[in-house]
């Protein structure tokens, strides 16, 4: 987990996070040359449905997600606030 990620501030406070991406970043990612024709709209639709189902399940749960120390990523930026 990189320190410049959007969810890093939650991670270091041991607040459960969920980051969804396919790990594919083209050379134009986050550049002015990253144009709409490079978007895979079918994939966005599928991932959006998955996120909806996960969110719906979490919202309907009687309990909140808990931090799982066994899932800490070794060898990455894992300095935590105590």
C-alpha positions as a Python dict, from the first residue, in 0.01 Angstrom:
ca = {
    (1, 'X'): (0, 0, 0),
    (2, 'X'): (158, 324, -113),
    (3, 'X'): (167, 633, 107),
    (4, 'X'): (27, 845, -179),
    (5, 'X'): (-285, 630, -222),
    (6, 'X'): (-625, 779, -141),
    (7, 'X'): (-695, 526, 131),
    (8, 'X'): (-354, 525, 302),
    (9, 'X'): (-471, 758, 581),
    (10, 'X'): (-737, 500, 675),
    (11, 'X'): (-486, 214, 653),
    (12, 'X'): (-238, 370, 897),
    (13, 'X'): (-521, 414, 1150),
    (14, 'X'): (-613, 47, 1101),
    (15, 'X'): (-952, 129, 954),
    (16, 'X'): (-1052, -151, 713),
    (17, 'X'): (-1023, -48, 348),
    (18, 'X'): (-1112, -200, 15),
    (19, 'X'): (-920, -99, -292),
    (20, 'X'): (-1039, -235, -623),
    (21, 'X'): (-832, -214, -939),
    (22, 'X'): (-711, -457, -1200),
    (23, 'X'): (-346, -361, -1166),
    (24, 'X'): (-329, -250, -1529),
    (25, 'X'): (-194, 102, -1573),
    (26, 'X'): (-111, 221, -1922),
    (27, 'X'): (158, 482, -1990),
    (28, 'X'): (-106, 757, -2021),
    (29, 'X'): (-263, 684, -1681),
    (30, 'X'): (-334, 1016, -1500),
    (31, 'X'): (-178, 1213, -1786),
    (32, 'X'): (-341, 1470, -2018),
    (33, 'X'): (-309, 1209, -2293),
    (34, 'X'): (-536, 969, -2098),
    (35, 'X'): (-841, 1008, -2320),
    (36, 'X'): (-1192, 852, -2306),
    (37, 'X'): (-1132, 603, -2586),
    (38, 'X'): (-891, 419, -2355),
    (39, 'X'): (-1170, 344, -2107),
    (40, 'X'): (-1305, -10, -2097),
    (41, 'X'): (-1672, 69, -2033),
    (42, 'X'): (-1780, -295, -2013),
    (43, 'X'): (-1525, -355, -1739),
    (44, 'X'): (-1636, -41, -1552),
    (45, 'X'): (-1994, -168, -1560),
    (46, 'X'): (-1895, -508, -1418),
    (47, 'X'): (-1673, -360, -1147),
    (48, 'X'): (-1942, -105, -1054),
    (49, 'X'): (-2191, -389, -1007),
    (50, 'X'): (-1942, -574, -789),
    (51, 'X'): (-1881, -265, -574),
    (52, 'X'): (-2257, -214, -542),
    (53, 'X'): (-2306, -573, -421),
    (54, 'X'): (-2019, -548, -172),
    (55, 'X'): (-2151, -215, -42),
    (56, 'X'): (-2505, -347, -16),
    (57, 'X'): (-2381, -648, 179),
    (58, 'X'): (-2176, -433, 416),
    (59, 'X'): (-2462, -186, 468),
    (60, 'X'): (-2700, -469, 559),
    (61, 'X'): (-2456, -637, 796),
    (62, 'X'): (-2522, -636, 1168),
    (63, 'X'): (-2153, -573, 1236),
    (64, 'X'): (-1880, -352, 1099),
    (65, 'X'): (-1569, -485, 924),
    (66, 'X'): (-1281, -542, 1164),
    (67, 'X'): (-909, -499, 1116),
    (68, 'X'): (-740, -830, 1036),
    (69, 'X'): (-377, -805, 1145),
    (70, 'X'): (-302, -1132, 965),
    (71, 'X'): (-377, -952, 638),
    (72, 'X'): (-117, -679, 685),
    (73, 'X'): (93, -650, 371),
    (74, 'X'): (454, -728, 448),
    (75, 'X'): (732, -528, 285),
    (76, 'X'): (513, -230, 201),
    (77, 'X'): (441, 104, 364),
    (78, 'X'): (277, -32, 679),
    (79, 'X'): (369, 217, 951),
    (80, 'X'): (63, 252, 1168),
    (81, 'X'): (-61, 524, 1400),
    (82, 'X'): (-116, 387, 1748),
}
